[in-house]
Amino acid sequence: MPYIQIISFPASDALQADPALAKESAEIISAKEGLISAWMGFQVEDSKIAYLISVWTSPDAHEKLKASPEFPRLQSNLKENLFAGPPTFDFVELDQDHTHTFEAPYTRFGILKTKDGQSKEEVRSQLVALKDLSISQAFKGAHHPAGLGELVGKPGSFITLSGWDSPEGYGNAAASDAGKPAVAKLIDLADRVSVAHVQLRKYKAGPTGIN
């Protein structure tokens, strides 16, 4: 399954004015073996927050990028041209292919942390149940199925990636008669860390990409 790096950060004024600036960073990594694709977009809830995503075939492929001669140039480009403040780095190995989720009009990034005294296995099980419910109920505007995984280096913290036709899609599904009890059970097990909806644009695919 794909290994995904998710960088969220306050976007520089230059990036907000010209999102094509992110393409340089994408091109630096595009020739690296193991890169599947790179994506960038701005958060709906706060348009000054940007997301830069790279999708790899494995953790080793990403580690090879970090050890490459081009990595310092990549870091410099990010800091000088894209970041206007400290970034947040998250890594996840999803339970399935991500492509349809990122290609949806809006991608929802939801991060949850297992509550003290609760089991992360129960949280995962409930997230899977919600994913299955979304399919069985055919919630309007959902791009099935959602992807989920435990964040690397953050035991008990999970991210769900789901595609929607609109930012309101998940909220409408969660408020439905079928969705309410399932979401309520999840709230009993885990705390919401963050939620964001992002319109993603795909940049240059790598040599092992599907395009």
PDB file of C-alpha atoms in Angstrom:
ATOM      1  CA  MET A   1       0.000   0.000   0.000  1.00  0.00           C
ATOM      2  CA  PRO A   2       1.205   3.558  -0.638  1.00  0.00           C
ATOM      3  CA  TYR A   3       3.347   5.446   1.860  1.00  0.00           C
ATOM      4  CA  ILE A   4       2.194   9.048   2.009  1.00  0.00           C
ATOM      5  CA  GLN A   5       3.901  12.152   3.356  1.00  0.00           C
ATOM      6  CA  ILE A   6       1.489  14.963   4.209  1.00  0.00           C
ATOM      7  CA  ILE A   7       2.990  18.404   4.843  1.00  0.00           C
ATOM      8  CA  SER A   8       0.599  21.120   6.026  1.00  0.00           C
ATOM      9  CA  PHE A   9       1.908  24.640   6.469  1.00  0.00           C
ATOM     10  CA  PRO A  10       1.129  28.356   6.443  1.00  0.00           C
ATOM     11  CA  ALA A  11       1.616  29.296   2.790  1.00  0.00           C
ATOM     12  CA  SER A  12       3.895  32.115   1.731  1.00  0.00           C
ATOM     13  CA  ASP A  13       2.323  35.134   0.033  1.00  0.00           C
ATOM     14  CA  ALA A  14       4.156  34.094  -3.138  1.00  0.00           C
ATOM     15  CA  LEU A  15       2.626  30.612  -3.095  1.00  0.00           C
ATOM     16  CA  GLN A  16      -0.846  31.981  -2.451  1.00  0.00           C
ATOM     17  CA  ALA A  17      -0.433  34.299  -5.432  1.00  0.00           C
ATOM     18  CA  ASP A  18       1.060  31.608  -7.677  1.00  0.00           C
ATOM     19  CA  PRO A  19       0.412  27.969  -6.667  1.00  0.00           C
ATOM     20  CA  ALA A  20       2.610  26.888  -9.583  1.00  0.00           C
ATOM     21  CA  LEU A  21       5.607  27.631  -7.324  1.00  0.00           C
ATOM     22  CA  ALA A  22       5.022  24.216  -5.751  1.00  0.00           C
ATOM     23  CA  LYS A  23       5.849  22.568  -9.042  1.00  0.00           C
ATOM     24  CA  GLU A  24       9.577  23.163  -8.541  1.00  0.00           C
ATOM     25  CA  SER A  25       9.563  21.033  -5.404  1.00  0.00           C
ATOM     26  CA  ALA A  26       7.544  18.374  -7.230  1.00  0.00           C
ATOM     27  CA  GLU A  27      10.040  18.345 -10.075  1.00  0.00           C
ATOM     28  CA  ILE A  28      12.973  17.904  -7.692  1.00  0.00           C
ATOM     29  CA  ILE A  29      11.506  14.636  -6.427  1.00  0.00           C
ATOM     30  CA  SER A  30       9.772  13.533  -9.641  1.00  0.00           C
ATOM     31  CA  ALA A  31      12.807  11.696 -10.985  1.00  0.00           C
ATOM     32  CA  LYS A  32      13.263   9.700  -7.782  1.00  0.00           C
ATOM     33  CA  GLU A  33      12.607   5.995  -7.956  1.00  0.00           C
ATOM     34  CA  GLY A  34       9.574   5.099  -5.892  1.00  0.00           C
ATOM     35  CA  LEU A  35       7.647   8.348  -6.243  1.00  0.00           C
ATOM     36  CA  ILE A  36       4.095   7.698  -7.413  1.00  0.00           C
ATOM     37  CA  SER A  37       2.694  11.226  -7.437  1.00  0.00           C
ATOM     38  CA  ALA A  38       2.781  14.676  -5.850  1.00  0.00           C
ATOM     39  CA  TRP A  39      -0.183  16.886  -4.960  1.00  0.00           C
ATOM     40  CA  MET A  40      -0.763  20.390  -3.631  1.00  0.00           C
ATOM     41  CA  GLY A  41      -3.807  22.342  -2.502  1.00  0.00           C
ATOM     42  CA  PHE A  42      -5.196  24.913  -0.118  1.00  0.00           C
ATOM     43  CA  GLN A  43      -7.439  24.276   2.857  1.00  0.00           C
ATOM     44  CA  VAL A  44     -11.066  25.335   2.506  1.00  0.00           C
ATOM     45  CA  GLU A  45     -11.396  26.261   6.180  1.00  0.00           C
ATOM     46  CA  ASP A  46      -8.319  28.524   6.064  1.00  0.00           C
ATOM     47  CA  SER A  47      -7.098  29.385   2.582  1.00  0.00           C
ATOM     48  CA  LYS A  48      -3.698  30.448   3.937  1.00  0.00           C
ATOM     49  CA  ILE A  49      -2.938  26.840   4.925  1.00  0.00           C
ATOM     50  CA  ALA A  50      -1.504  24.676   2.147  1.00  0.00           C
ATOM     51  CA  TYR A  51      -0.985  20.939   1.825  1.00  0.00           C
ATOM     52  CA  LEU A  52       1.899  19.362  -0.072  1.00  0.00           C
ATOM     53  CA  ILE A  53       1.648  15.611  -0.486  1.00  0.00           C
ATOM     54  CA  SER A  54       4.041  13.063  -1.911  1.00  0.00           C
ATOM     55  CA  VAL A  55       3.055   9.449  -2.452  1.00  0.00           C
ATOM     56  CA  TRP A  56       5.729   6.735  -2.378  1.00  0.00           C
ATOM     57  CA  THR A  57       5.831   3.032  -3.034  1.00  0.00           C
ATOM     58  CA  SER A  58       7.433   2.380   0.373  1.00  0.00           C
ATOM     59  CA  PRO A  59       9.081   4.063   3.388  1.00  0.00           C
ATOM     60  CA  ASP A  60      12.483   3.035   1.984  1.00  0.00           C
ATOM     61  CA  ALA A  61      11.827   4.996  -1.203  1.00  0.00           C
ATOM     62  CA  HIS A  62      11.214   8.144   0.832  1.00  0.00           C
ATOM     63  CA  GLU A  63      14.311   7.530   2.940  1.00  0.00           C
ATOM     64  CA  LYS A  64      16.378   7.331  -0.248  1.00  0.00           C
ATOM     65  CA  LEU A  65      15.133  10.797  -1.199  1.00  0.00           C
ATOM     66  CA  LYS A  66      16.329  12.136   2.167  1.00  0.00           C
ATOM     67  CA  ALA A  67      19.762  10.631   1.553  1.00  0.00           C
ATOM     68  CA  SER A  68      20.047  11.997  -1.983  1.00  0.00           C
ATOM     69  CA  PRO A  69      22.170  14.999  -3.083  1.00  0.00           C
ATOM     70  CA  GLU A  70      18.979  16.805  -4.155  1.00  0.00           C
ATOM     71  CA  PHE A  71      17.401  16.753  -0.700  1.00  0.00           C
ATOM     72  CA  PRO A  72      19.100  19.935   0.628  1.00  0.00           C
ATOM     73  CA  ARG A  73      17.889  21.782  -2.475  1.00  0.00           C
ATOM     74  CA  LEU A  74      14.366  20.531  -1.834  1.00  0.00           C
ATOM     75  CA  GLN A  75      14.484  21.700   1.784  1.00  0.00           C
ATOM     76  CA  SER A  76      15.799  25.093   0.740  1.00  0.00           C
ATOM     77  CA  ASN A  77      13.083  25.532  -1.876  1.00  0.00           C
ATOM     78  CA  LEU A  78      10.352  24.641   0.595  1.00  0.00           C
ATOM     79  CA  LYS A  79      11.624  27.003   3.279  1.00  0.00           C
ATOM     80  CA  GLU A  80      12.426  29.922   0.998  1.00  0.00           C
ATOM     81  CA  ASN A  81       9.495  29.808  -1.418  1.00  0.00           C
ATOM     82  CA  LEU A  82       6.579  27.912   0.111  1.00  0.00           C
ATOM     83  CA  PHE A  83       6.614  28.007   3.922  1.00  0.00           C
ATOM     84  CA  ALA A  84       5.505  31.104   5.832  1.00  0.00           C
ATOM     85  CA  GLY A  85       5.683  29.303   9.187  1.00  0.00           C
ATOM     86  CA  PRO A  86       6.520  25.962  10.785  1.00  0.00           C
ATOM     87  CA  PRO A  87       5.183  22.975   8.827  1.00  0.00           C
ATOM     88  CA  THR A  88       3.540  19.837  10.208  1.00  0.00           C
ATOM     89  CA  PHE A  89       4.761  16.520   8.832  1.00  0.00           C
ATOM     90  CA  ASP A  90       2.623  13.385   8.922  1.00  0.00           C
ATOM     91  CA  PHE A  91       3.297   9.990   7.402  1.00  0.00           C
ATOM     92  CA  VAL A  92       0.858   7.157   6.852  1.00  0.00           C
ATOM     93  CA  GLU A  93       0.630   3.832   5.093  1.00  0.00           C
ATOM     94  CA  LEU A  94      -2.947   3.629   3.902  1.00  0.00           C
ATOM     95  CA  ASP A  95      -5.006   0.477   3.886  1.00  0.00           C
ATOM     96  CA  GLN A  96      -5.759   0.868   0.157  1.00  0.00           C
ATOM     97  CA  ASP A  97      -5.110   2.920  -2.976  1.00  0.00           C
ATOM     98  CA  HIS A  98      -5.474   6.673  -2.472  1.00  0.00           C
ATOM     99  CA  THR A  99      -5.965   7.919  -6.027  1.00  0.00           C
ATOM    100  CA  HIS A 100      -9.740   8.325  -6.202  1.00  0.00           C
ATOM    101  CA  THR A 101      -9.726  10.174  -2.878  1.00  0.00           C
ATOM    102  CA  PHE A 102      -7.194  12.752  -4.023  1.00  0.00           C
ATOM    103  CA  GLU A 103      -8.900  13.137  -7.408  1.00  0.00           C
ATOM    104  CA  ALA A 104     -12.263  13.999  -5.803  1.00  0.00           C
ATOM    105  CA  PRO A 105     -13.352  17.668  -5.860  1.00  0.00           C
ATOM    106  CA  TYR A 106     -12.574  17.870  -2.135  1.00  0.00           C
ATOM    107  CA  THR A 107     -10.384  15.632   0.016  1.00  0.00           C
ATOM    108  CA  ARG A 108     -11.179  15.464   3.721  1.00  0.00           C
ATOM    109  CA  PHE A 109      -8.213  14.958   6.071  1.00  0.00           C
ATOM    110  CA  GLY A 110      -9.432  13.843   9.490  1.00  0.00           C
ATOM    111  CA  ILE A 111      -6.997  13.075  12.316  1.00  0.00           C
ATOM    112  CA  LEU A 112      -8.111  11.327  15.501  1.00  0.00           C
ATOM    113  CA  LYS A 113      -6.267  10.305  18.646  1.00  0.00           C
ATOM    114  CA  THR A 114      -7.297   7.351  20.798  1.00  0.00           C
ATOM    115  CA  LYS A 115      -8.615   8.500  24.166  1.00  0.00           C
ATOM    116  CA  ASP A 116      -6.848   7.469  27.350  1.00  0.00           C
ATOM    117  CA  GLY A 117      -8.240   4.170  28.540  1.00  0.00           C
ATOM    118  CA  GLN A 118      -9.499   3.204  25.105  1.00  0.00           C
ATOM    119  CA  SER A 119      -8.018   0.723  22.661  1.00  0.00           C
ATOM    120  CA  LYS A 120      -6.551   1.836  19.361  1.00  0.00           C
ATOM    121  CA  GLU A 121      -7.737  -1.450  17.888  1.00  0.00           C
ATOM    122  CA  GLU A 122     -11.312  -0.444  18.756  1.00  0.00           C
ATOM    123  CA  VAL A 123     -10.768   2.937  17.113  1.00  0.00           C
ATOM    124  CA  ARG A 124      -9.481   1.312  13.953  1.00  0.00           C
ATOM    125  CA  SER A 125     -12.382  -1.124  13.953  1.00  0.00           C
ATOM    126  CA  GLN A 126     -14.899   1.704  14.254  1.00  0.00           C
ATOM    127  CA  LEU A 127     -13.231   3.671  11.474  1.00  0.00           C
ATOM    128  CA  VAL A 128     -13.496   0.615   9.241  1.00  0.00           C
ATOM    129  CA  ALA A 129     -17.148   0.272  10.241  1.00  0.00           C
ATOM    130  CA  LEU A 130     -17.762   3.892   9.247  1.00  0.00           C
ATOM    131  CA  LYS A 131     -16.053   3.334   5.925  1.00  0.00           C
ATOM    132  CA  ASP A 132     -18.218   0.281   5.248  1.00  0.00           C
ATOM    133  CA  LEU A 133     -21.335   2.192   6.343  1.00  0.00           C
ATOM    134  CA  SER A 134     -20.601   4.973   3.883  1.00  0.00           C
ATOM    135  CA  ILE A 135     -20.510   2.417   1.078  1.00  0.00           C
ATOM    136  CA  SER A 136     -23.628   0.512   2.148  1.00  0.00           C
ATOM    137  CA  GLN A 137     -25.636   3.709   2.664  1.00  0.00           C
ATOM    138  CA  ALA A 138     -24.303   5.303  -0.549  1.00  0.00           C
ATOM    139  CA  PHE A 139     -23.927   8.660   1.176  1.00  0.00           C
ATOM    140  CA  LYS A 140     -24.481  11.462  -1.309  1.00  0.00           C
ATOM    141  CA  GLY A 141     -21.333  12.998  -2.737  1.00  0.00           C
ATOM    142  CA  ALA A 142     -18.928  10.411  -1.292  1.00  0.00           C
ATOM    143  CA  HIS A 143     -16.128   8.967  -3.419  1.00  0.00           C
ATOM    144  CA  HIS A 144     -15.807   5.429  -2.057  1.00  0.00           C
ATOM    145  CA  PRO A 145     -13.996   3.978  -0.293  1.00  0.00           C
ATOM    146  CA  ALA A 146     -12.175   6.180   2.219  1.00  0.00           C
ATOM    147  CA  GLY A 147      -8.585   5.384   3.152  1.00  0.00           C
ATOM    148  CA  LEU A 148      -7.297   5.133   6.683  1.00  0.00           C
ATOM    149  CA  GLY A 149      -4.138   4.362   8.582  1.00  0.00           C
ATOM    150  CA  GLU A 150      -2.266   4.900  11.827  1.00  0.00           C
ATOM    151  CA  LEU A 151       0.142   7.829  11.640  1.00  0.00           C
ATOM    152  CA  VAL A 152       3.768   6.733  11.592  1.00  0.00           C
ATOM    153  CA  GLY A 153       5.521   7.547  14.874  1.00  0.00           C
ATOM    154  CA  LYS A 154       2.250   8.563  16.558  1.00  0.00           C
ATOM    155  CA  PRO A 155       0.789   5.414  18.142  1.00  0.00           C
ATOM    156  CA  GLY A 156      -2.966   5.583  18.566  1.00  0.00           C
ATOM    157  CA  SER A 157      -3.392   8.486  16.131  1.00  0.00           C
ATOM    158  CA  PHE A 158      -5.239   7.780  12.895  1.00  0.00           C
ATOM    159  CA  ILE A 159      -5.925   9.678   9.717  1.00  0.00           C
ATOM    160  CA  THR A 160      -8.863   9.160   7.414  1.00  0.00           C
ATOM    161  CA  LEU A 161      -8.744  10.428   3.843  1.00  0.00           C
ATOM    162  CA  SER A 162     -12.088  10.644   2.090  1.00  0.00           C
ATOM    163  CA  GLY A 163     -13.214  12.226  -1.146  1.00  0.00           C
ATOM    164  CA  TRP A 164     -16.369  14.344  -1.426  1.00  0.00           C
ATOM    165  CA  ASP A 165     -18.219  16.452  -3.963  1.00  0.00           C
ATOM    166  CA  SER A 166     -18.439  19.286  -1.420  1.00  0.00           C
ATOM    167  CA  PRO A 167     -16.974  20.236   1.989  1.00  0.00           C
ATOM    168  CA  GLU A 168     -20.408  19.676   3.528  1.00  0.00           C
ATOM    169  CA  GLY A 169     -20.624  16.077   2.377  1.00  0.00           C
ATOM    170  CA  TYR A 170     -19.151  14.378   5.438  1.00  0.00           C
ATOM    171  CA  GLY A 171     -21.158  16.532   7.855  1.00  0.00           C
ATOM    172  CA  ASN A 172     -24.387  15.667   6.080  1.00  0.00           C
ATOM    173  CA  ALA A 173     -23.533  11.966   6.173  1.00  0.00           C
ATOM    174  CA  ALA A 174     -22.564  12.125   9.866  1.00  0.00           C
ATOM    175  CA  ALA A 175     -25.850  13.852  10.704  1.00  0.00           C
ATOM    176  CA  SER A 176     -27.961  11.256   8.903  1.00  0.00           C
ATOM    177  CA  ASP A 177     -30.010   8.657  10.741  1.00  0.00           C
ATOM    178  CA  ALA A 178     -27.521   5.979   9.740  1.00  0.00           C
ATOM    179  CA  GLY A 179     -24.438   8.044  10.443  1.00  0.00           C
ATOM    180  CA  LYS A 180     -25.262   9.516  13.870  1.00  0.00           C
ATOM    181  CA  PRO A 181     -24.854   6.372  16.027  1.00  0.00           C
ATOM    182  CA  ALA A 182     -21.665   5.301  14.251  1.00  0.00           C
ATOM    183  CA  VAL A 183     -20.069   8.735  14.653  1.00  0.00           C
ATOM    184  CA  ALA A 184     -21.209   8.918  18.294  1.00  0.00           C
ATOM    185  CA  LYS A 185     -19.467   5.617  19.013  1.00  0.00           C
ATOM    186  CA  LEU A 186     -16.271   6.907  17.407  1.00  0.00           C
ATOM    187  CA  ILE A 187     -16.408  10.087  19.523  1.00  0.00           C
ATOM    188  CA  ASP A 188     -16.550   7.899  22.629  1.00  0.00           C
ATOM    189  CA  LEU A 189     -13.314   6.210  21.556  1.00  0.00           C
ATOM    190  CA  ALA A 190     -11.196   9.010  20.104  1.00  0.00           C
ATOM    191  CA  ASP A 191     -10.639  12.750  20.212  1.00  0.00           C
ATOM    192  CA  ARG A 192     -10.682  14.828  17.062  1.00  0.00           C
ATOM    193  CA  VAL A 193      -7.272  16.414  16.478  1.00  0.00           C
ATOM    194  CA  SER A 194      -7.942  18.198  13.206  1.00  0.00           C
ATOM    195  CA  VAL A 195     -10.204  18.246  10.170  1.00  0.00           C
ATOM    196  CA  ALA A 196      -9.509  19.921   6.852  1.00  0.00           C
ATOM    197  CA  HIS A 197     -10.968  19.891   3.370  1.00  0.00           C
ATOM    198  CA  VAL A 198      -8.515  20.484   0.542  1.00  0.00           C
ATOM    199  CA  GLN A 199      -8.846  20.898  -3.203  1.00  0.00           C
ATOM    200  CA  LEU A 200      -5.820  19.037  -4.488  1.00  0.00           C
ATOM    201  CA  ARG A 201      -3.970  19.504  -7.749  1.00  0.00           C
ATOM    202  CA  LYS A 202      -1.795  16.719  -9.079  1.00  0.00           C
ATOM    203  CA  TYR A 203       1.729  17.568 -10.120  1.00  0.00           C
ATOM    204  CA  LYS A 204       4.223  15.567 -12.118  1.00  0.00           C
ATOM    205  CA  ALA A 205       4.080  11.818 -11.565  1.00  0.00           C
ATOM    206  CA  GLY A 206       7.228   9.871 -10.805  1.00  0.00           C
ATOM    207  CA  PRO A 207       8.805   7.101 -12.918  1.00  0.00           C
ATOM    208  CA  THR A 208       6.897   4.380 -11.051  1.00  0.00           C
ATOM    209  CA  GLY A 209       3.616   6.283 -11.136  1.00  0.00           C
ATOM    210  CA  ILE A 210       0.445   4.927 -12.671  1.00  0.00           C
ATOM    211  CA  ASN A 211       0.086   7.771 -15.205  1.00  0.00           C
TER     212      ASN A 211
END
